[in-house]
Amino acid sequence: MRCLTSLFTVLFVTVTQNLWAQPCSRVSTLPTFCISTEGEINSKDTYVNGTLEVLADDGTPGMYNGEIEIRGRGNSTWQMEKKPYRMRLKTSTNLLGLPANARNWALLANHADKTMIRNALAFEISKYLNMPYTVTYHYVDIVLNGEYKGTYLLTDHVEVREGRVDVENTEDDDPGAFLIEIDGFAESEDFYYETANHNKFTFK
């Protein structure tokens, strides 16, 4: 009886975990992110539970097959037909071999850029100039709940941590370093300022 109960528990957990999973296959030579969610992703504030399975060539580093949380991201880009997303993995991963062993990642839709290279080109120029920090990236295909959504740019979620914006941690009352971002939508943030030239900056 105990064995039957244990078997039922395993089967129940397995079925409920994959209840919303959709069939998914490799789309192109790029890695394919097969994302299934419990419901629609219709908010930039509220995460939706789901799963991510990465399909890629044998030997590709940083594969992932497990639970995630996902929500919308962006400002003007969130209003576009092809939506950008922010994704939080259950376990920290060097996703597709990118440097940061992290849970938080961004999926840029690049919908306004039909070449889909402008962000990547800016990142490459930043690396060429040896900037202290450059967002790392990888092109991927996205299949969301069984529907192909197109090619996206998997990038770092910009945050202060090792492998990303690795600024010095401080102790006591020393404020140390700050992460400051040029942001046209700064008014929505907790702390921001505007220069005499009307450039808006936020403190992260």
Coordinates of N, CA and C in Angstrom, one line a residue:
M1 N 0.8 -1.2 0.0 CA 0.0 0.0 0.0 C 0.9 1.3 0.0
R2 N 2.0 1.2 0.8 CA 2.9 2.4 0.9 C 3.5 2.6 -0.5
C3 N 3.9 1.5 -1.1 CA 4.5 1.6 -2.5 C 3.6 2.2 -3.5
L4 N 2.3 1.8 -3.4 CA 1.3 2.4 -4.3 C 1.1 3.9 -4.1
T5 N 1.1 4.2 -2.8 CA 0.9 5.7 -2.4 C 2.1 6.5 -3.0
S6 N 3.3 5.9 -2.8 CA 4.5 6.7 -3.3 C 4.5 6.8 -4.8
L7 N 4.1 5.7 -5.5 CA 4.0 5.8 -6.9 C 3.0 6.8 -7.4
F8 N 1.8 6.8 -6.7 CA 0.8 7.8 -7.1 C 1.3 9.2 -6.9
T9 N 2.0 9.4 -5.8 CA 2.6 10.8 -5.5 C 3.5 11.2 -6.6
V10 N 4.4 10.3 -7.0 CA 5.4 10.6 -8.1 C 4.7 10.9 -9.4
L11 N 3.7 10.1 -9.7 CA 2.9 10.3 -11.0 C 2.1 11.6 -10.9
F12 N 1.6 11.9 -9.8 CA 0.8 13.2 -9.6 C 1.6 14.4 -9.8
V13 N 2.8 14.4 -9.1 CA 3.7 15.5 -9.2 C 4.2 15.7 -10.7
T14 N 4.6 14.6 -11.3 CA 5.1 14.6 -12.7 C 4.0 15.2 -13.6
V15 N 2.8 14.7 -13.5 CA 1.7 15.2 -14.4 C 1.4 16.6 -14.1
T16 N 1.3 17.1 -12.9 CA 1.0 18.5 -12.6 C 2.1 19.4 -13.0
Q17 N 3.3 19.0 -12.9 CA 4.5 19.8 -13.3 C 4.4 20.0 -14.9
N18 N 3.9 19.1 -15.6 CA 4.0 19.1 -17.1 C 2.6 19.3 -17.7
L19 N 1.6 19.8 -16.8 CA 0.2 19.9 -17.3 C 0.1 20.9 -18.4
W20 N 0.9 22.0 -18.4 CA 0.8 23.0 -19.4 C 1.9 22.9 -20.5
A21 N 2.7 21.8 -20.5 CA 3.8 21.7 -21.4 C 3.2 21.4 -22.8
Q22 N 3.8 22.1 -23.8 CA 3.4 21.9 -25.2 C 4.5 21.2 -26.0
P23 N 4.1 20.5 -27.1 CA 5.1 19.9 -28.0 C 6.0 21.0 -28.6
C24 N 7.3 20.6 -28.7 CA 8.3 21.6 -29.2 C 9.4 20.9 -29.8
S25 N 9.9 21.4 -30.9 CA 11.0 20.9 -31.6 C 12.0 22.0 -32.1
R26 N 13.2 21.6 -32.4 CA 14.2 22.6 -32.9 C 13.7 23.3 -34.1
V27 N 13.9 24.6 -34.1 CA 13.4 25.5 -35.2 C 14.5 25.7 -36.3
S28 N 15.7 26.0 -35.9 CA 16.8 26.3 -36.8 C 18.1 25.8 -36.2
T29 N 19.2 26.2 -36.7 CA 20.5 25.9 -36.2 C 20.8 26.6 -34.9
L30 N 20.0 27.6 -34.6 CA 20.1 28.3 -33.3 C 19.6 27.4 -32.2
P31 N 20.0 27.6 -30.9 CA 19.3 27.0 -29.8 C 17.8 27.4 -29.8
T32 N 17.0 26.4 -29.5 CA 15.5 26.7 -29.3 C 15.1 26.7 -27.9
F33 N 14.5 27.7 -27.4 CA 14.0 27.8 -26.0 C 12.5 27.4 -26.1
C34 N 12.2 26.2 -25.6 CA 10.8 25.7 -25.5 C 10.2 26.2 -24.2
I35 N 9.4 27.2 -24.2 CA 8.8 27.7 -22.9 C 7.3 27.4 -22.9
S36 N 6.9 26.8 -21.8 CA 5.5 26.5 -21.5 C 5.1 27.2 -20.2
T37 N 3.9 27.8 -20.2 CA 3.5 28.6 -19.0 C 2.1 28.1 -18.6
E38 N 1.8 28.4 -17.3 CA 0.5 28.1 -16.7 C -0.6 28.9 -17.3
G39 N -0.3 30.2 -17.7 CA -1.2 31.1 -18.2 C -0.6 32.1 -19.2
E40 N -1.3 33.1 -19.6 CA -0.7 34.1 -20.5 C 0.2 35.0 -19.8
I41 N 1.2 35.5 -20.5 CA 2.2 36.5 -19.9 C 1.6 37.8 -20.4
N42 N 0.9 38.5 -19.5 CA 0.3 39.8 -19.9 C 0.6 40.9 -18.9
S43 N 1.7 40.7 -18.2 CA 2.1 41.8 -17.2 C 3.6 41.9 -17.1
K44 N 4.1 43.1 -16.9 CA 5.5 43.3 -16.6 C 5.9 43.2 -15.1
D45 N 4.8 43.1 -14.3 CA 5.0 43.1 -12.9 C 4.9 41.7 -12.2
T46 N 4.0 40.9 -12.8 CA 3.6 39.6 -12.2 C 4.2 38.4 -13.0
Y47 N 5.0 37.6 -12.3 CA 5.6 36.4 -13.0 C 4.5 35.3 -13.1
V48 N 4.7 34.6 -14.2 CA 3.9 33.4 -14.5 C 4.8 32.2 -14.4
N49 N 4.3 31.1 -13.7 CA 5.0 29.9 -13.6 C 5.1 29.2 -14.9
G50 N 6.2 28.5 -15.1 CA 6.4 27.7 -16.4 C 7.6 26.8 -16.4
T51 N 7.9 26.3 -17.5 CA 9.1 25.5 -17.7 C 9.8 25.9 -18.9
L52 N 11.1 25.6 -18.9 CA 12.0 25.9 -20.0 C 12.8 24.7 -20.4
E53 N 12.8 24.3 -21.6 CA 13.7 23.2 -22.1 C 14.5 23.8 -23.3
V54 N 15.8 23.7 -23.2 CA 16.7 24.2 -24.2 C 17.1 23.1 -25.2
L55 N 16.8 23.3 -26.4 CA 17.2 22.3 -27.5 C 18.3 22.9 -28.3
A56 N 19.5 22.2 -28.3 CA 20.6 22.7 -29.0 C 21.5 21.5 -29.4
D57 N 22.6 21.9 -30.1 CA 23.5 20.8 -30.5 C 24.2 20.1 -29.4
D58 N 24.5 18.9 -29.6 CA 25.3 18.1 -28.6 C 26.5 18.9 -28.2
G59 N 26.8 18.9 -26.9 CA 28.0 19.6 -26.4 C 27.8 21.0 -26.1
T60 N 26.6 21.6 -26.4 CA 26.4 23.0 -26.1 C 26.4 23.2 -24.6
P61 N 27.2 24.1 -24.1 CA 27.2 24.4 -22.6 C 26.0 25.1 -22.1
G62 N 25.8 25.0 -20.8 CA 24.7 25.8 -20.2 C 23.3 25.4 -20.6
M63 N 23.1 24.1 -20.8 CA 21.7 23.6 -21.1 C 20.8 23.7 -19.9
Y64 N 19.5 23.8 -20.1 CA 18.6 23.9 -19.0 C 17.3 23.2 -19.3
N65 N 16.8 22.5 -18.4 CA 15.5 21.8 -18.5 C 14.8 21.8 -17.1
G66 N 14.0 22.8 -16.9 CA 13.4 22.8 -15.5 C 12.4 24.0 -15.4
E67 N 12.1 24.3 -14.2 CA 11.0 25.3 -13.9 C 11.6 26.7 -14.0
I68 N 10.7 27.6 -14.4 CA 11.1 29.0 -14.5 C 9.9 29.9 -14.0
E69 N 10.2 31.2 -13.9 CA 9.1 32.2 -13.8 C 9.4 33.2 -14.9
I70 N 8.4 33.7 -15.5 CA 8.6 34.6 -16.6 C 7.5 35.7 -16.6
R71 N 7.9 36.9 -17.0 CA 7.0 38.0 -17.1 C 7.5 38.9 -18.3
G72 N 6.7 39.9 -18.6 CA 7.1 40.9 -19.6 C 8.1 41.8 -19.1
R73 N 8.7 42.6 -20.0 CA 9.7 43.6 -19.7 C 9.7 44.7 -20.7
G74 N 10.5 45.7 -20.5 CA 10.6 46.8 -21.5 C 9.5 47.9 -21.2
N75 N 9.6 49.0 -21.9 CA 8.7 50.1 -21.8 C 7.9 50.2 -23.1
S76 N 8.4 51.0 -24.0 CA 7.8 51.1 -25.3 C 7.8 49.7 -26.1
T77 N 8.8 48.9 -25.9 CA 8.9 47.6 -26.6 C 7.8 46.7 -26.1
W78 N 7.3 46.8 -24.9 CA 6.3 45.9 -24.4 C 4.9 46.1 -25.1
Q79 N 4.8 47.3 -25.7 CA 3.6 47.6 -26.5 C 3.6 47.0 -27.9
M80 N 4.7 46.5 -28.3 CA 4.9 46.0 -29.7 C 4.3 44.6 -29.8
E81 N 4.1 44.1 -31.0 CA 3.5 42.8 -31.3 C 4.4 41.7 -30.8
K82 N 5.7 41.8 -31.0 CA 6.6 40.7 -30.5 C 7.1 41.2 -29.2
K83 N 6.7 40.5 -28.1 CA 7.0 40.9 -26.7 C 8.3 40.5 -26.2
P84 N 9.0 41.4 -25.5 CA 10.2 41.0 -24.8 C 9.9 40.4 -23.4
Y85 N 10.8 39.6 -22.8 CA 10.5 38.9 -21.6 C 11.6 39.0 -20.6
R86 N 11.3 38.9 -19.3 CA 12.3 38.6 -18.3 C 12.0 37.2 -17.7
M87 N 13.1 36.5 -17.6 CA 13.0 35.1 -17.1 C 13.8 34.8 -15.9
R88 N 13.2 34.1 -14.9 CA 13.9 33.7 -13.7 C 13.9 32.2 -13.6
L89 N 15.1 31.6 -13.7 CA 15.3 30.2 -13.5 C 15.2 29.7 -12.1
K90 N 14.8 28.5 -11.9 CA 14.7 28.0 -10.5 C 16.1 27.8 -9.9
T91 N 17.1 27.5 -10.7 CA 18.4 27.3 -10.3 C 19.4 28.1 -11.1
S92 N 20.4 28.7 -10.5 CA 21.4 29.5 -11.2 C 22.1 28.7 -12.3
T93 N 22.3 29.2 -13.5 CA 22.8 28.5 -14.6 C 23.6 29.5 -15.5
N94 N 24.8 29.0 -16.0 CA 25.5 29.7 -17.0 C 24.8 29.4 -18.3
L95 N 23.7 30.0 -18.5 CA 22.8 29.7 -19.7 C 23.6 29.8 -21.0
L96 N 23.6 28.7 -21.8 CA 24.3 28.6 -23.1 C 25.8 29.0 -22.9
G97 N 26.3 28.8 -21.8 CA 27.8 29.1 -21.5 C 28.1 30.6 -21.3
L98 N 27.1 31.4 -21.1 CA 27.4 32.8 -20.9 C 28.0 33.0 -19.5
P99 N 28.8 34.0 -19.2 CA 29.7 34.1 -18.0 C 29.0 34.0 -16.7
A100 N 27.8 34.7 -16.5 CA 27.2 34.8 -15.2 C 26.4 33.5 -14.9
N101 N 26.7 32.9 -13.7 CA 26.0 31.8 -13.2 C 24.8 32.4 -12.4
A102 N 23.7 32.6 -13.1 CA 22.6 33.4 -12.5 C 21.2 32.8 -12.8
R103 N 20.2 33.4 -12.1 CA 18.8 33.0 -12.3 C 18.1 33.9 -13.3
N104 N 18.5 35.2 -13.3 CA 17.7 36.2 -14.0 C 18.3 36.5 -15.4
W105 N 17.5 36.4 -16.4 CA 17.9 36.6 -17.8 C 16.8 37.4 -18.6
A106 N 17.3 38.0 -19.6 CA 16.3 38.8 -20.5 C 16.3 38.2 -21.9
L107 N 15.1 38.3 -22.5 CA 14.9 37.9 -23.8 C 14.4 39.1 -24.6
L108 N 15.3 39.7 -25.4 CA 15.0 40.9 -26.2 C 14.4 40.5 -27.5
A109 N 13.3 41.1 -27.8 CA 12.5 40.8 -29.0 C 13.1 41.4 -30.3
N110 N 13.7 42.6 -30.1 CA 14.3 43.4 -31.3 C 13.2 43.6 -32.4
H111 N 12.0 43.8 -31.9 CA 10.9 43.9 -32.9 C 11.0 45.2 -33.8
A112 N 11.5 46.3 -33.2 CA 11.7 47.5 -34.0 C 12.9 47.5 -34.9
D113 N 13.8 46.5 -34.7 CA 15.0 46.4 -35.6 C 14.8 45.2 -36.4
K114 N 14.4 45.4 -37.7 CA 14.2 44.2 -38.6 C 15.5 43.5 -38.9
T115 N 16.7 44.2 -38.8 CA 17.9 43.5 -39.0 C 18.3 42.6 -37.9
M116 N 17.8 42.9 -36.7 CA 18.0 42.1 -35.4 C 19.5 42.1 -35.1
I117 N 20.3 43.1 -35.5 CA 21.7 43.1 -35.2 C 22.1 44.4 -34.4
R118 N 21.3 45.4 -34.3 CA 21.7 46.6 -33.7 C 22.2 46.5 -32.2
N119 N 21.4 45.8 -31.4 CA 21.8 45.5 -30.0 C 23.1 44.7 -30.0
A120 N 23.2 43.7 -30.8 CA 24.4 42.8 -30.8 C 25.6 43.6 -31.2
L121 N 25.4 44.5 -32.2 CA 26.5 45.3 -32.7 C 27.0 46.3 -31.6
A122 N 26.1 46.9 -30.9 CA 26.5 47.8 -29.8 C 27.3 47.0 -28.7
F123 N 26.9 45.8 -28.4 CA 27.6 45.0 -27.5 C 29.0 44.7 -28.0
E124 N 29.1 44.4 -29.3 CA 30.4 44.0 -29.8 C 31.3 45.3 -29.8
I125 N 30.8 46.5 -30.1 CA 31.6 47.7 -30.1 C 32.1 47.9 -28.6
S126 N 31.2 47.7 -27.7 CA 31.5 47.9 -26.2 C 32.7 47.0 -25.9
K127 N 32.6 45.7 -26.3 CA 33.7 44.8 -26.0 C 35.0 45.2 -26.7
Y128 N 34.9 45.7 -27.9 CA 36.1 46.2 -28.7 C 36.8 47.3 -28.0
L129 N 36.0 48.2 -27.3 CA 36.5 49.4 -26.6 C 36.9 49.0 -25.2
N130 N 36.8 47.7 -24.8 CA 37.2 47.3 -23.5 C 36.5 48.0 -22.4
M131 N 35.2 48.2 -22.6 CA 34.4 48.8 -21.6 C 34.4 48.0 -20.3
P132 N 34.3 48.5 -19.1 CA 34.3 47.8 -17.9 C 33.3 46.6 -17.8
Y133 N 32.1 46.9 -18.4 CA 31.1 45.8 -18.4 C 30.4 45.9 -19.8
T134 N 30.2 44.7 -20.4 CA 29.4 44.6 -21.6 C 28.4 43.5 -21.4
V135 N 27.1 43.8 -21.8 CA 26.1 42.7 -21.7 C 26.5 41.6 -22.7
T136 N 26.4 40.4 -22.2 CA 26.7 39.2 -23.0 C 25.4 38.7 -23.6
Y137 N 25.5 38.0 -24.7 CA 24.3 37.7 -25.4 C 24.4 36.4 -26.2
H138 N 23.3 35.9 -26.7 CA 23.3 34.7 -27.6 C 21.9 34.7 -28.3
Y139 N 22.0 34.6 -29.6 CA 20.7 34.5 -30.4 C 20.0 33.1 -30.1
V140 N 18.7 33.1 -30.0 CA 17.9 31.9 -29.7 C 16.6 32.0 -30.4
D141 N 16.0 30.9 -30.7 CA 14.6 30.9 -31.2 C 13.7 30.6 -30.0
I142 N 12.5 31.2 -30.0 CA 11.6 31.0 -28.9 C 10.3 30.3 -29.4
V143 N 9.9 29.2 -28.8 CA 8.6 28.6 -29.0 C 7.9 28.7 -27.6
L144 N 6.8 29.5 -27.6 CA 6.1 29.7 -26.4 C 4.7 29.1 -26.5
N145 N 4.5 28.1 -25.5 CA 3.2 27.3 -25.5 C 2.9 26.8 -26.9
G146 N 3.9 26.2 -27.5 CA 3.7 25.5 -28.8 C 3.7 26.4 -30.0
E147 N 3.8 27.8 -29.8 CA 3.8 28.7 -30.9 C 5.1 29.4 -31.1
Y148 N 5.6 29.3 -32.4 CA 6.9 29.9 -32.7 C 6.8 31.4 -32.6
K149 N 7.6 32.1 -31.8 CA 7.5 33.5 -31.6 C 8.6 34.3 -32.3
G150 N 9.6 33.6 -32.9 CA 10.7 34.3 -33.6 C 12.0 34.2 -33.0
T151 N 13.0 34.9 -33.5 CA 14.4 34.9 -33.0 C 14.5 36.0 -32.0
Y152 N 15.1 35.7 -30.9 CA 15.3 36.6 -29.8 C 16.8 36.7 -29.4
L153 N 17.1 37.7 -28.6 CA 18.5 37.9 -28.1 C 18.4 37.6 -26.6
L154 N 19.0 36.4 -26.2 CA 19.2 36.1 -24.8 C 20.3 37.0 -24.3
T155 N 20.0 37.8 -23.2 CA 21.1 38.6 -22.7 C 21.1 38.6 -21.2
D156 N 22.1 39.1 -20.6 CA 22.2 39.3 -19.1 C 21.0 40.2 -18.7
H157 N 20.5 39.9 -17.5 CA 19.7 40.9 -16.8 C 20.7 41.8 -16.1
V158 N 20.7 43.1 -16.4 CA 21.7 43.9 -15.8 C 21.5 44.1 -14.3
E159 N 22.5 43.6 -13.6 CA 22.4 43.7 -12.1 C 23.8 43.6 -11.5
V160 N 23.9 44.0 -10.3 CA 25.2 44.0 -9.6 C 25.4 42.6 -9.1
R161 N 26.4 41.9 -9.6 CA 26.8 40.6 -9.2 C 28.0 40.1 -9.9
E162 N 28.6 39.1 -9.4 CA 29.8 38.5 -10.1 C 29.4 38.0 -11.5
G163 N 30.2 38.3 -12.5 CA 29.9 37.9 -13.9 C 29.0 38.9 -14.6
R164 N 28.5 39.9 -13.9 CA 27.7 40.9 -14.6 C 28.4 42.3 -14.2
V165 N 27.6 43.2 -13.6 CA 28.2 44.4 -13.1 C 28.9 44.2 -11.8
D166 N 30.2 43.9 -11.9 CA 30.9 43.4 -10.7 C 31.5 44.6 -10.0
V167 N 30.7 45.4 -9.4 CA 31.2 46.6 -8.6 C 31.6 46.1 -7.2
E168 N 32.4 47.0 -6.6 CA 32.9 46.6 -5.2 C 31.8 46.6 -4.2
N169 N 31.7 45.6 -3.4 CA 30.8 45.6 -2.3 C 31.4 46.3 -1.1
T170 N 30.6 47.0 -0.4 CA 31.1 47.8 0.7 C 30.4 47.4 2.0
E171 N 31.0 47.9 3.1 CA 30.5 47.6 4.5 C 30.2 48.9 5.2
D172 N 29.5 48.7 6.3 CA 29.2 49.9 7.2 C 28.4 50.9 6.5
D173 N 28.8 52.2 6.6 CA 28.1 53.3 6.1 C 28.7 53.8 4.7
D174 N 29.7 53.1 4.2 CA 30.3 53.5 3.0 C 29.4 53.1 1.8
P175 N 28.8 54.1 1.1 CA 27.9 53.8 0.0 C 28.5 53.0 -1.2
G176 N 29.9 53.2 -1.3 CA 30.6 52.4 -2.4 C 30.2 52.9 -3.8
A177 N 30.1 51.9 -4.7 CA 29.8 52.2 -6.1 C 28.3 52.2 -6.4
F178 N 27.8 52.8 -7.4 CA 26.4 52.8 -7.8 C 26.3 52.4 -9.3
L179 N 25.2 51.7 -9.6 CA 24.9 51.4 -10.9 C 23.8 52.4 -11.4
I180 N 24.2 53.3 -12.4 CA 23.4 54.3 -12.8 C 23.0 54.1 -14.3
E181 N 21.7 54.2 -14.6 CA 21.3 53.9 -16.0 C 20.6 55.1 -16.6
I182 N 20.9 55.4 -17.9 CA 20.2 56.4 -18.7 C 18.8 55.8 -19.0
D183 N 17.7 56.4 -18.6 CA 16.4 55.8 -18.7 C 15.4 56.9 -19.0
G184 N 14.8 56.8 -20.2 CA 13.8 57.7 -20.6 C 12.5 57.6 -19.8
F185 N 12.3 56.5 -19.1 CA 11.1 56.2 -18.3 C 11.5 56.3 -16.8
A186 N 12.4 57.2 -16.5 CA 13.0 57.2 -15.1 C 11.9 57.5 -14.0
E187 N 10.8 58.2 -14.4 CA 9.8 58.6 -13.4 C 9.2 57.4 -12.8
S188 N 9.2 56.2 -13.4 CA 8.6 55.0 -12.8 C 9.5 54.3 -11.8
E189 N 10.8 54.8 -11.7 CA 11.7 54.2 -10.7 C 11.7 55.0 -9.4
D190 N 12.2 54.3 -8.3 CA 12.2 54.9 -7.0 C 13.1 56.1 -6.9
F191 N 14.3 56.0 -7.5 CA 15.3 57.1 -7.4 C 15.8 57.5 -8.8
Y192 N 15.7 58.8 -9.2 CA 16.2 59.2 -10.4 C 16.5 60.7 -10.4
Y193 N 17.2 61.2 -11.4 CA 17.4 62.7 -11.5 C 17.4 63.0 -12.9
E194 N 17.2 64.3 -13.2 CA 17.2 64.8 -14.6 C 18.2 66.0 -14.7
T195 N 19.0 65.9 -15.7 CA 20.0 67.0 -15.9 C 19.4 68.2 -16.5
A196 N 20.2 69.3 -16.6 CA 19.7 70.5 -17.3 C 19.4 70.3 -18.7
N197 N 20.0 69.3 -19.3 CA 19.8 68.9 -20.7 C 18.6 67.9 -20.9
H198 N 17.9 67.6 -19.8 CA 16.8 66.8 -19.7 C 17.1 65.3 -20.0
N199 N 18.3 64.9 -19.7 CA 18.7 63.5 -19.7 C 18.3 62.9 -18.3
K200 N 17.7 61.8 -18.3 CA 17.2 61.2 -17.1 C 18.0 59.9 -16.7
F201 N 18.4 59.9 -15.4 CA 19.2 58.8 -14.9 C 18.5 58.1 -13.7
T202 N 18.6 56.8 -13.6 CA 18.1 56.1 -12.5 C 19.2 55.4 -11.7
F203 N 19.0 55.3 -10.4 CA 19.9 54.5 -9.5 C 19.4 53.1 -9.3
K204 N 20.2 52.1 -9.7 CA 19.7 50.7 -9.5 C 20.3 50.2 -8.2

